[in-house]
Each structure stands twice: as structure tokens, then as C-alpha cells.
Amino acid sequence: MTELPQPPNQPPNQPSTPSGYGHLPGPPQQGYGFPPQGENPYAQQPAHPPQPPTVPQQWPAGPGGPGSGSGPASPKKNRLIVLVAAAVAAALVLGGVGYVALSGGDEDPEPVAQQPADAKPSGSPSVDKGDGNGDGGGPQMDLNAGRKQGEDKVLWLKTTKIDGPGMGVDAAGQWVIGDTVVKTLWKNLTGYSVTDGKEKWTLSFPAQICSVAPQTTAEGRTVVMYRDGEGENTSCTQLRVVDLKTGKEVWSKEVPKEGFFDIFTSPALSMIGDTVTVSRGGNASAFKISNGDKLFASPVGDGCNPDSYEAGNGKMIALATCSDEDSTAEVHGIDPVTGAKGWAYRLPAKFKVTSIYSVNPTVIDIGNEQTKQRSIVVLGPDGKQTATLAGEGSFAVGCGDTGLFRSLATCPSAVVDGNTLYLPTAAGTGKANEIVAFDLTTGKDKWRVPAGGTRTLTPLKAVNGQLVAYRKAEEDQGGEVLSIPAAGGTPTALLRHPSGAAAPIERTFPLPKLDYVDGRFIISSTHLRAQGQDEKLLMVFGK
């Protein structure tokens, strides 16, 4: 097999370490940047996907069938093992580019240990289905009826009825601040009591909310962008800082253009300290969160110019395109106050960054669209490549790639804790997936935990040396929040969501946003059809 030349800053190959650039031939693929066919909740989703039925016309009563959400199914499963390579046969490649499906042996999924639960669940109060207006009204139903032993509760469910534009409306933002969960929906930002769903405040915007920052400041502020008017011929140029504790605007301003070809199609926001960056269509600029003053803009001219910024874990990086014949790509370490470049990592010719798994440490997925070669590389504090991930599995690709007007954001299903990266494998239709832990020093996988049965596991966060993950609900079985030791081993159930009427609602949230905070699991829709019918917006589970 012919290997590509070593990229700059890469240490010499060791006999047991692949270079990270090569191609393992496999079956024909759908094209660069797409995962294999089948259910894959981790891949980048279309902007306006069709939504499945959300709120039943008639609410079912009682348990929804066998299964109590008490762990993986017991029958053995024929595990799909997909060997993927980015450089040589041993290097890891994620997603639907260059993989070979191999036959795996039968394995029993690991059991799930259960935290102590009430031997006899007490009668649960009626759940407020809500009407989306935050007044606690709307039809009443008990999603906890028939709750089985060991299952926890639905605390509340909020639905909404909107008659909106034909493409539906976005509801991408979700933040938890103290006892308040804040949700965006079309032209509004609303705070709900996390305990009972009662509306605490609503902040209206002049036009559609079009971009949100996933982060918040220590004071509980975040940054939201909205369009500069109604209708199709508008741009996402208006920037507003919001105090999520009070629902009050801190300041608003229009983001000035950085040149004639500055296109505000799908800006991406990222926050660090007192800095927010606005990356869009080849240009970017940064402002102070405290007062809106401009800090810097992406440079223009000969050389390698950043056009997209991303922050995380106290650091900022930029993706840059060089003005050479090949439009070579680089990753830069950035000072978030001045925008100055601290280090640069140059990708091999024709390679681009397709996903960001972590900013600090820097872990990026890179690929060549023409040759379908891919690799996941780890960069040190000085920008030098220190490792290439290698292991078995088919993983999602392009979770942050927005196409022509691309600005990458850190993949929400990738979690880094210390020197370990946790990634979920892709889940095919009717097949379970796994969470794989990678050692970022060696690039090798340390352990993997199967979801069991036909379930799907999604990493959420790392807390106190434990990985917290969500196991998706099934039609007749509620979801679960699991804690997995950093060293691997048997997961422990932190929450077991009720089956019966709740499970089919939980499992059909379209493109869900997930959070686990202070013992409560929060799931919400990120896009609604807005066709004048009840749709679920927000659902909270707890003890």
C-alpha cells in the first residue's frame, strides 16, 4: 500500500504506529462526508428535516408493552465490526469512507448495575403537557402511570402549536442555568422552571433566531443571533447578548461586514472568556461579550487566513485556508483577545478538517474528498501532531461540516476528559452501537461499552472521573442515563426513564438536544414543522 507523504510536524513513524494517511479499499460509498446508510444520530443533520409524529392524537394509557428500561436486552447479538482506516489498514477512519465490514462473534452485552431505587414507586403527579405558552395550562395526562419498579419519573413535558413558514422553525438553543432551563423557539427565548416546567420569562426577538452559542459565561450570559428582517431576502447579522437568569437583553448590535463578499448565511458562534466569535462563509470577527466592542477580524490577504474559530476548555483554534494553488488548509492556535496566531499545523495537500472532536486537547478529523482518505489526529499544545487514532468501528463523519458556507463546531457527541476521548460508533438500523474510549497519547482504543440489543448510546459529559451517557428510548422502553467508569467496566444507571406512554414520545424527539444536569435529564427538539399542530418541545426526567 502506498502511503502519502508525512504532513509537517508529524513525528517519525514507529514500527507499530501507522502514519495516519492512507486508504483501505472498501465497498462503494455514498460520497465523501456521508456515513453508511442506516440510523446514525451522530451525523450532521439536514437543516430542515422531516419530523416524525410527535404528540399522539389520543394519549395512550398504561404500560406500552414489555420492557422496563432495566438494561441491555439479554439475547445475543451479532455485532457489526467495521474496520476503517485513514492511513493504512490499522489507522482509524470514521464514517462512510473506506471501510470493510467484517463478521463479528456473538457477545453478550455487559449488564448494567442499578442504583438503589424505591422498591415501590409512589404515585406520580399528573404531568403538565403544556400548550407552549408557559402558563402551565393545556390538557393533563399522567405519563408516569404504570411506572415499573426501579423506573424514575417524567417531571414535565412541554408542547407547542405554531403555524409557521413552510420549512418549519428552528429551536436549536438549550441551556440550563441554576433552576432554569432556557429554550429558543423561532423568535423567542423562554426560561422554564426545571422542576415543574412553569414559565419564568420570555424574551421576544424582532425576527427569527438564526444562530446560538452553546456556551455561557460565568454570569449566565450567552450570545444569540437573529435575522435583520422578515422574509427570504434577509441575513443573519443581528447579535444580542442575553442574561439567561433574568431573560433580559444586555446589548444588541449588527455585525459589520468584513469585505464585499461577507455572506451571513449560517454564522457559527463560539464563546471563551469575554470573547465571542462570529464565523460565516469565509469571514469571521470577534467581539467583547461584556460590551460589544470589536476585538479582531479574520485577516485577509496572501498567506493562510483564518475563516472559522472554535473555542473549548479554555483554548481557541482557527481553521485557515492558504492562498496557494491547492488552497492548503491549516489549524491555528489563537489568542482569544487579540486573534494572534500562536502555532500552525498544516494539513497534507488536498486535506480539509471535516470535524472537530476537541479544542483542548486539539483532536480533529481530516479527509481528502478526492481520494476518500481520512484520519483523526491529535495535536499537542505547540500544534505538533502527537498521535493518530486507530481502532475498530464505523464512526460518524462531518458532524460540523456545513457545506459551502462551512464553519465547524465541536461535535456534541464527542467528549474529552483529560487524556481520553470518548466517541460513539454509528448505529445501523436495528443494530446497537458502542462508546469507544481512546487514549490520546497512544491513539489506541482503551475500552468499549456496547449499548446492548438494538439500543443507541450517546456520550453526554465527563464528571468526577465518570463518563455520563444516554441510552436512547425504544417504542416500549424508556431511555436511561448511565455512568461509566473512566477505566471502563459495567455502567451504572443514574436514571431509568419510564416506559408506557412516555417511551414513544421520548424516542421520537426530532434531532434532539440532550443535557444531564443536577440529576435531571433534559431532551428537546431542535426543529419543528410548525404546521398548526401540537408538537413536543421539551421533556424533563428526574427522581
Coordinates of C-alpha atoms in Angstrom, one line a residue:
M1 CA 0.0 0.0 0.0
T2 CA 1.3 3.4 -0.9
E3 CA 1.4 6.0 1.8
L4 CA 1.0 9.7 1.4
P5 CA 4.0 11.9 2.4
Q6 CA 4.2 12.7 6.1
P7 CA 2.5 16.0 6.9
P8 CA 4.6 18.7 8.6
N9 CA 5.1 18.5 12.4
Q10 CA 4.4 14.7 12.4
P11 CA 6.9 12.6 14.4
P12 CA 8.7 9.8 12.5
N13 CA 6.8 6.6 12.1
Q14 CA 7.4 3.9 14.6
P15 CA 7.0 0.3 13.5
S16 CA 3.8 -0.2 15.5
T17 CA 2.3 3.2 14.7
P18 CA 0.6 4.0 11.4
S19 CA 1.2 7.3 9.7
G20 CA -2.4 8.2 9.7
Y21 CA -2.7 8.8 5.9
G22 CA -3.7 6.0 3.5
H23 CA -6.7 4.2 2.2
L24 CA -8.2 0.8 3.0
P25 CA -10.3 -0.1 0.0
G26 CA -13.9 -1.0 0.8
P27 CA -17.4 -1.1 -0.8
P28 CA -18.5 1.9 -2.9
Q29 CA -19.7 4.7 -0.7
Q30 CA -22.4 7.4 -1.0
G31 CA -19.7 10.1 -1.3
Y32 CA -17.4 12.0 0.9
G33 CA -18.7 13.2 4.2
F34 CA -21.6 10.8 4.5
P35 CA -22.0 7.9 7.0
P36 CA -23.2 4.5 5.9
Q37 CA -26.9 4.1 5.3
G38 CA -28.9 3.4 8.4
E39 CA -29.8 5.2 11.6
N40 CA -27.0 7.5 12.7
P41 CA -27.9 10.0 15.3
Y42 CA -24.5 11.5 15.4
A43 CA -24.0 12.8 11.9
Q44 CA -24.7 16.3 10.8
Q45 CA -28.4 16.6 10.2
P46 CA -30.2 18.4 7.3
A47 CA -31.2 22.0 8.1
H48 CA -34.9 21.2 7.7
P49 CA -35.6 17.5 8.2
P50 CA -39.0 15.9 8.1
Q51 CA -40.3 15.4 11.6
P52 CA -42.0 12.1 12.8
P53 CA -45.3 12.2 14.6
T54 CA -44.7 13.8 17.9
V55 CA -47.7 14.1 20.1
P56 CA -50.3 11.3 19.9
Q57 CA -53.8 12.4 19.0
Q58 CA -55.0 10.1 21.7
W59 CA -52.7 9.7 24.7
P60 CA -52.1 6.0 25.4
A61 CA -52.7 4.9 28.9
G62 CA -50.7 2.4 31.0
P63 CA -47.6 0.5 30.1
G64 CA -46.6 0.3 26.5
G65 CA -45.5 -3.3 26.4
P66 CA -42.8 -5.4 27.8
G67 CA -39.5 -3.9 28.9
S68 CA -38.8 -1.8 31.9
G69 CA -35.7 0.0 30.7
S70 CA -33.6 -2.1 33.1
G71 CA -30.6 -2.6 31.0
P72 CA -29.5 -4.1 27.7
A73 CA -31.5 -6.9 26.1
S74 CA -30.4 -10.3 27.0
P75 CA -30.4 -12.1 23.6
K76 CA -27.0 -12.4 22.0
K77 CA -26.4 -10.0 19.1
N78 CA -24.3 -10.4 16.0
R79 CA -22.1 -7.4 16.4
L80 CA -21.2 -5.4 13.4
I81 CA -17.5 -4.7 13.3
V82 CA -16.3 -2.3 10.8
L83 CA -12.6 -1.8 10.2
V84 CA -11.8 1.6 8.9
A85 CA -8.5 3.2 8.1
A86 CA -7.3 6.7 7.3
A87 CA -3.7 5.9 6.6
V88 CA -3.0 2.2 6.5
A89 CA -5.0 -0.8 7.4
A90 CA -4.6 -0.1 11.2
A91 CA -5.5 3.6 11.2
L92 CA -8.9 4.7 12.2
V93 CA -11.3 6.2 9.7
L94 CA -14.6 7.5 10.7
G95 CA -17.9 7.1 8.9
G96 CA -18.7 6.1 5.4
V97 CA -15.3 6.5 3.7
G98 CA -13.2 3.5 3.1
Y99 CA -14.4 0.7 5.4
V100 CA -14.6 -3.0 5.3
A101 CA -17.4 -4.9 7.1
L102 CA -16.2 -8.0 8.9
S103 CA -18.2 -10.7 10.7
G104 CA -18.0 -10.3 14.4
G105 CA -18.5 -13.0 17.0
D106 CA -21.6 -13.2 19.3
E107 CA -21.2 -11.4 22.5
D108 CA -23.4 -10.9 25.5
P109 CA -23.7 -7.2 26.3
E110 CA -22.4 -6.1 29.6
P111 CA -25.0 -5.9 32.4
V112 CA -26.0 -2.6 33.8
A113 CA -25.8 -2.1 37.6
Q114 CA -28.7 -0.3 39.1
Q115 CA -28.5 2.4 41.7
P116 CA -30.8 1.8 44.7
A117 CA -34.4 2.8 43.8
D118 CA -37.7 2.8 45.6
A119 CA -39.0 -0.7 46.0
K120 CA -42.5 0.6 45.3
P121 CA -42.7 3.7 43.2
S122 CA -45.1 6.1 44.8
G123 CA -48.0 7.6 42.9
S124 CA -46.8 10.3 40.5
P125 CA -48.5 13.6 39.9
S126 CA -50.0 14.4 36.6
V127 CA -47.6 15.7 34.1
D128 CA -48.2 19.1 32.6
K129 CA -48.3 18.6 28.9
G130 CA -48.4 22.4 28.4
D131 CA -49.5 24.4 25.5
G132 CA -46.2 26.0 24.7
N133 CA -47.2 29.3 26.2
G134 CA -45.6 28.6 29.5
D135 CA -48.6 29.1 31.7
G136 CA -48.8 25.5 32.8
G137 CA -52.1 25.0 31.1
G138 CA -53.2 22.6 28.5
P139 CA -54.5 19.0 28.6
Q140 CA -53.4 16.9 31.6
M141 CA -52.2 13.4 31.4
D142 CA -50.1 11.1 33.5
L143 CA -47.0 9.9 31.7
N144 CA -45.9 8.0 34.8
A145 CA -49.0 5.8 35.0
G146 CA -47.9 2.2 35.3
R147 CA -44.4 3.1 36.2
K148 CA -42.4 -0.1 36.9
Q149 CA -40.2 -0.8 39.8
G150 CA -36.9 0.9 39.5
E151 CA -38.1 3.4 36.9
D152 CA -37.8 7.1 37.6
K153 CA -40.3 9.9 36.5
V154 CA -41.2 12.3 33.8
L155 CA -41.2 15.6 35.6
W156 CA -42.9 17.5 32.8
L157 CA -43.5 17.7 29.1
K158 CA -43.9 21.0 27.2
T159 CA -45.6 21.1 23.8
T160 CA -46.3 23.9 21.4
K161 CA -48.6 24.7 18.5
I162 CA -47.1 27.0 15.9
D163 CA -48.4 28.0 12.4
G164 CA -45.1 29.0 10.8
P165 CA -43.3 29.1 7.5
G166 CA -43.4 26.0 5.2
M167 CA -39.8 24.9 6.1
G168 CA -40.7 24.9 9.8
V169 CA -38.9 26.8 12.6
D170 CA -35.7 26.2 14.4
A171 CA -35.3 25.6 18.2
A172 CA -31.6 24.9 18.4
G173 CA -30.7 26.6 21.7
Q174 CA -30.9 24.9 25.1
W175 CA -29.1 26.0 28.3
V176 CA -29.5 25.1 32.0
I177 CA -28.8 27.9 34.4
G178 CA -29.4 27.1 38.1
D179 CA -33.0 26.0 38.3
T180 CA -33.9 27.3 34.9
V181 CA -33.8 25.6 31.5
V182 CA -33.8 28.0 28.6
K183 CA -35.0 27.2 25.2
T184 CA -35.1 29.0 21.8
L185 CA -38.1 28.7 19.6
W186 CA -38.4 30.7 16.3
K187 CA -38.5 34.3 17.5
N188 CA -38.5 33.7 21.3
L189 CA -36.2 32.7 24.1
T190 CA -38.1 31.3 27.1
G191 CA -36.9 30.2 30.5
Y192 CA -38.8 27.4 32.3
S193 CA -38.5 26.1 35.9
V194 CA -36.6 22.9 35.6
T195 CA -38.6 21.3 38.4
D196 CA -42.1 21.8 37.1
G197 CA -42.0 23.5 33.6
K198 CA -43.6 26.7 34.7
E199 CA -42.6 29.6 32.5
K200 CA -40.3 32.1 34.3
W201 CA -39.7 34.6 31.5
T202 CA -39.9 35.1 27.7
L203 CA -37.7 37.4 25.6
S204 CA -39.0 38.1 22.1
F205 CA -36.8 39.0 19.1
P206 CA -37.7 41.2 16.1
A207 CA -37.1 38.3 13.7
Q208 CA -36.2 34.7 13.5
I209 CA -33.4 33.5 15.7
C210 CA -30.8 32.0 13.4
S211 CA -27.7 31.1 15.5
V212 CA -26.9 30.5 19.1
A213 CA -23.7 30.0 21.1
P214 CA -23.7 26.6 23.0
Q215 CA -21.6 28.1 25.9
T216 CA -22.5 30.5 28.7
T217 CA -20.4 32.9 30.7
A218 CA -19.8 32.5 34.5
E219 CA -22.5 35.1 35.0
G220 CA -25.1 33.1 33.0
R221 CA -25.0 35.1 29.7
T222 CA -25.0 33.8 26.2
V223 CA -25.0 35.1 22.7
V224 CA -27.8 34.8 20.1
M225 CA -28.1 36.0 16.5
Y226 CA -31.3 36.8 14.7
R227 CA -32.2 37.9 11.1
D228 CA -32.2 41.6 10.0
G229 CA -35.9 41.3 8.9
E230 CA -38.7 39.2 7.8
G231 CA -38.8 37.3 4.5
E232 CA -36.4 35.3 2.3
N233 CA -34.0 38.1 1.4
T234 CA -32.7 38.7 4.9
S235 CA -29.3 37.9 6.5
C236 CA -28.3 36.6 9.9
T237 CA -26.5 39.7 11.0
Q238 CA -28.0 40.8 14.4
L239 CA -26.1 40.0 17.5
R240 CA -27.6 40.0 21.0
V241 CA -26.2 39.1 24.5
V242 CA -28.9 37.8 26.9
D243 CA -28.8 37.2 30.6
L244 CA -30.3 33.8 30.9
K245 CA -31.0 34.2 34.7
T246 CA -33.3 37.1 34.1
G247 CA -34.3 36.9 30.5
K248 CA -33.1 40.4 29.8
E249 CA -31.2 41.8 26.9
V250 CA -27.7 43.0 27.8
W251 CA -26.9 44.6 24.4
S252 CA -27.6 44.2 20.7
K253 CA -25.7 45.3 17.6
E254 CA -25.4 44.5 13.9
V255 CA -22.2 42.6 12.9
P256 CA -20.4 44.7 10.3
K257 CA -19.3 43.2 7.1
E258 CA -15.6 42.4 6.7
G259 CA -15.5 43.0 3.0
F260 CA -17.8 42.9 0.0
F261 CA -18.1 39.1 -0.1
D262 CA -19.1 38.7 3.6
I263 CA -22.1 36.4 3.5
F264 CA -24.1 35.9 6.7
T265 CA -25.8 32.7 5.7
S266 CA -25.2 30.4 8.7
P267 CA -23.0 32.1 11.2
A268 CA -21.4 29.9 13.9
L269 CA -20.9 31.4 17.4
S270 CA -18.3 30.4 19.9
M271 CA -17.5 31.9 23.3
I272 CA -14.5 31.9 25.6
G273 CA -13.9 34.3 28.4
D274 CA -15.1 37.7 27.4
T275 CA -14.9 36.9 23.6
V276 CA -17.5 35.7 21.2
T277 CA -16.5 34.9 17.6
V278 CA -18.9 35.0 14.6
S279 CA -17.7 32.7 11.8
R280 CA -19.5 32.8 8.5
G281 CA -18.9 32.0 4.8
G282 CA -15.1 32.6 4.8
N283 CA -15.0 35.5 7.2
A284 CA -15.1 35.9 10.9
S285 CA -14.9 38.6 13.6
A286 CA -14.8 38.7 17.4
F287 CA -16.4 41.0 20.0
K288 CA -16.4 41.5 23.7
I289 CA -19.3 39.8 25.4
S290 CA -19.4 42.4 28.1
N291 CA -20.0 45.5 25.9
G292 CA -20.0 44.5 22.2
D293 CA -16.7 46.2 21.4
K294 CA -14.9 44.6 18.4
L295 CA -11.7 42.7 19.2
F296 CA -10.5 41.4 15.9
A297 CA -11.5 40.1 12.5
S298 CA -10.0 37.3 10.3
P299 CA -7.1 38.7 8.3
V300 CA -7.4 39.0 4.5
G301 CA -4.5 38.8 2.0
D302 CA -1.8 36.5 1.0
G303 CA -0.8 33.7 3.3
C304 CA -3.0 31.4 5.4
N305 CA -6.0 33.3 6.7
P306 CA -8.4 32.0 9.4
D307 CA -12.0 32.0 8.4
S308 CA -13.6 30.0 11.2
Y309 CA -12.9 30.0 15.0
E310 CA -13.9 27.5 17.7
A311 CA -13.3 27.6 21.5
G312 CA -13.4 24.9 24.2
N313 CA -11.8 24.0 27.5
G314 CA -10.1 27.4 27.8
K315 CA -8.5 27.5 24.4
M316 CA -9.3 28.8 20.9
I317 CA -8.3 27.4 17.5
A318 CA -9.0 28.6 14.0
L319 CA -9.4 26.9 10.6
A320 CA -7.4 28.6 7.9
T321 CA -7.2 28.4 4.1
C322 CA -3.9 29.3 2.4
S323 CA -3.7 31.3 -0.8
D324 CA -1.7 28.7 -2.8
E325 CA -2.7 26.7 -5.8
D326 CA -4.1 23.8 -3.6
S327 CA -5.9 26.1 -1.1
T328 CA -4.0 24.2 1.6
A329 CA -5.7 24.1 5.0
E330 CA -4.1 24.9 8.4
V331 CA -5.2 24.8 12.0
H332 CA -4.0 27.7 14.2
G333 CA -3.8 28.2 17.9
I334 CA -5.4 31.6 18.6
D335 CA -5.2 34.2 21.3
P336 CA -8.9 34.9 22.0
V337 CA -8.3 38.5 22.9
T338 CA -6.1 39.7 20.1
G339 CA -6.7 37.0 17.4
A340 CA -2.9 36.5 17.1
K341 CA -1.7 33.1 15.9
G342 CA 0.4 31.1 18.4
W343 CA 1.1 28.0 16.3
A344 CA 0.1 26.4 13.0
Y345 CA -0.5 22.8 11.9
R346 CA -0.5 22.3 8.1
L347 CA -2.7 19.5 6.7
P348 CA -1.4 17.4 3.8
A349 CA -2.3 18.7 0.3
K350 CA -6.0 18.4 -0.6
F351 CA -7.0 17.6 3.0
K352 CA -9.6 19.6 4.9
V353 CA -10.8 19.5 8.5
T354 CA -14.2 17.7 8.5
S355 CA -14.9 17.5 12.2
I356 CA -13.6 18.9 15.5
Y357 CA -13.8 16.5 18.4
S358 CA -12.0 18.6 20.9
V359 CA -10.3 22.0 21.0
N360 CA -8.1 21.4 24.1
P361 CA -6.5 19.0 23.6
T362 CA -7.0 19.5 19.8
V363 CA -8.4 16.4 18.1
I364 CA -9.6 16.8 14.5
D365 CA -10.9 14.6 11.8
I366 CA -9.3 15.4 8.4
G367 CA -10.0 14.0 5.0
N368 CA -9.4 14.2 1.3
E369 CA -12.5 14.4 -0.8
Q370 CA -10.9 13.1 -3.9
T371 CA -9.1 10.1 -2.6
K372 CA -11.6 9.4 0.3
Q373 CA -8.7 9.1 2.7
R374 CA -9.3 10.1 6.3
S375 CA -7.6 10.3 9.7
I376 CA -8.2 11.5 13.2
V377 CA -5.1 13.3 14.5
V378 CA -4.2 14.6 18.0
L379 CA -2.2 17.9 18.2
G380 CA -0.1 18.9 21.2
P381 CA 0.0 22.3 22.9
D382 CA 2.5 23.5 20.3
G383 CA 0.4 22.3 17.3
K384 CA 2.6 19.4 16.5
Q385 CA 0.9 16.1 15.7
T386 CA 1.4 13.6 18.6
A387 CA -0.9 10.7 17.7
T388 CA -3.3 9.2 15.2
L389 CA -6.3 7.3 16.4
A390 CA -6.6 3.7 15.5
G391 CA -9.3 1.1 16.3
E392 CA -12.3 -0.8 15.1
G393 CA -15.6 0.8 14.4
S394 CA -17.6 2.9 12.0
F395 CA -18.0 6.4 13.3
A396 CA -19.9 9.5 12.1
V397 CA -18.2 12.0 9.8
G398 CA -18.8 15.7 9.1
C399 CA -20.7 16.4 12.3
G400 CA -19.7 20.1 12.0
D401 CA -19.3 20.5 8.2
T402 CA -22.0 22.9 6.9
G403 CA -21.0 22.6 3.3
L404 CA -20.2 25.6 1.1
F405 CA -20.5 28.2 3.9
R406 CA -18.8 26.0 6.4
S407 CA -18.0 26.8 10.0
L408 CA -17.1 23.9 12.1
A409 CA -18.3 23.5 15.7
T410 CA -17.1 20.8 18.2
C411 CA -19.1 17.6 17.7
P412 CA -21.7 17.4 20.6
S413 CA -21.4 13.6 20.8
A414 CA -17.6 13.7 21.4
V415 CA -16.4 14.0 25.0
V416 CA -12.8 14.6 26.1
D417 CA -11.7 14.1 29.7
G418 CA -8.1 14.5 30.5
N419 CA -6.2 12.3 28.0
T420 CA -9.2 10.3 26.9
L421 CA -11.6 10.8 24.0
Y422 CA -15.0 9.1 24.1
L423 CA -16.7 8.6 20.7
P424 CA -19.9 6.7 19.8
T425 CA -19.9 4.3 16.8
A426 CA -22.6 4.7 14.2
A427 CA -25.7 2.7 14.8
G428 CA -27.2 1.0 11.8
T429 CA -30.9 0.2 11.5
G430 CA -31.8 -2.5 14.1
K431 CA -28.2 -2.7 15.4
A432 CA -26.7 -1.4 18.6
N433 CA -23.7 0.9 18.8
E434 CA -20.9 1.3 21.2
I435 CA -19.0 4.0 23.0
V436 CA -15.2 3.7 22.5
A437 CA -12.6 5.3 24.8
F438 CA -9.4 6.4 23.0
D439 CA -6.0 7.1 24.7
L440 CA -4.9 10.4 23.2
T441 CA -1.3 9.6 24.0
T442 CA -1.1 6.4 22.0
G443 CA -4.1 6.8 19.8
K444 CA -5.3 3.3 20.7
D445 CA -8.7 2.4 22.0
K446 CA -8.7 1.5 25.7
W447 CA -12.2 0.0 26.1
R448 CA -15.6 0.0 24.6
V449 CA -19.1 -0.4 26.1
P450 CA -21.9 -1.8 23.9
A451 CA -25.4 -0.3 24.1
G452 CA -26.9 -3.8 24.1
G453 CA -29.8 -5.1 22.0
T454 CA -30.7 -2.6 19.3
R455 CA -30.1 0.4 21.6
T456 CA -28.0 3.5 20.9
L457 CA -25.6 5.2 23.3
T458 CA -24.6 8.9 23.2
P459 CA -21.8 10.4 25.4
L460 CA -23.0 13.5 27.2
K461 CA -20.3 14.7 29.5
A462 CA -17.5 13.6 31.9
V463 CA -18.0 14.3 35.6
N464 CA -15.8 13.3 38.5
G465 CA -13.9 10.7 36.5
Q466 CA -17.1 9.1 35.1
L467 CA -18.5 9.3 31.6
V468 CA -22.2 10.1 31.6
A469 CA -24.1 8.7 28.6
Y470 CA -27.6 8.5 27.3
R471 CA -29.2 5.3 26.1
K472 CA -32.0 6.2 23.7
A473 CA -35.5 5.1 24.4
E474 CA -37.3 2.5 22.4
E475 CA -41.0 2.2 21.5
D476 CA -41.9 0.3 24.7
Q477 CA -38.8 1.0 26.8
G478 CA -37.7 4.3 28.3
G479 CA -34.3 5.8 27.9
E480 CA -31.5 5.7 30.5
V481 CA -28.8 7.9 31.8
L482 CA -25.7 5.8 32.5
S483 CA -22.4 6.4 34.4
I484 CA -19.4 4.6 33.0
P485 CA -16.1 4.5 35.0
A486 CA -13.2 6.2 33.3
A487 CA -11.3 2.9 33.3
G488 CA -14.3 1.1 31.6
G489 CA -16.5 -1.6 33.1
T490 CA -20.1 -2.1 34.0
P491 CA -22.3 1.1 33.6
T492 CA -24.4 2.3 36.5
A493 CA -27.9 3.6 35.8
L494 CA -28.4 7.2 37.1
L495 CA -31.9 7.5 35.7
R496 CA -34.3 4.9 34.2
H497 CA -37.0 6.7 32.3
P498 CA -40.5 5.3 32.5
S499 CA -41.9 3.0 29.8
G500 CA -45.5 3.0 28.7
A501 CA -46.9 6.3 27.3
A502 CA -43.7 8.2 27.8
A503 CA -41.3 6.0 25.8
P504 CA -42.7 6.5 22.3
I505 CA -42.7 10.3 23.0
E506 CA -39.1 10.3 24.3
R507 CA -37.7 8.3 21.4
T508 CA -39.2 10.5 18.6
F509 CA -37.8 13.9 19.5
P510 CA -36.5 15.2 16.2
L511 CA -32.8 16.0 16.2
P512 CA -32.8 16.2 20.0
K513 CA -30.7 18.4 22.2
L514 CA -29.6 16.5 25.3
D515 CA -28.5 17.6 28.8
Y516 CA -28.0 15.9 32.2
V517 CA -27.7 18.5 35.0
D518 CA -28.2 18.1 38.7
G519 CA -29.7 14.7 38.4
R520 CA -32.2 15.7 35.7
F521 CA -32.2 14.6 32.1
I522 CA -33.5 17.2 29.6
I523 CA -34.3 16.5 25.9
S524 CA -35.7 19.0 23.4
S525 CA -36.5 19.3 19.8
T526 CA -34.2 21.5 17.6
H527 CA -36.6 21.9 14.7
L528 CA -40.4 22.0 14.5
R529 CA -42.6 21.6 11.5
A530 CA -44.8 24.5 12.7
Q531 CA -47.9 23.4 10.8
G532 CA -50.5 24.4 13.4
Q533 CA -50.4 21.1 15.2
D534 CA -49.2 20.2 18.7
E535 CA -45.6 19.3 18.7
K536 CA -43.3 18.3 21.6
L537 CA -40.7 20.9 22.5
L538 CA -39.1 20.0 25.9
M539 CA -39.2 16.9 28.2
V540 CA -37.5 16.6 31.6
F541 CA -36.9 13.4 33.7
G542 CA -35.8 13.0 37.3
K543 CA -36.3 11.2 40.5

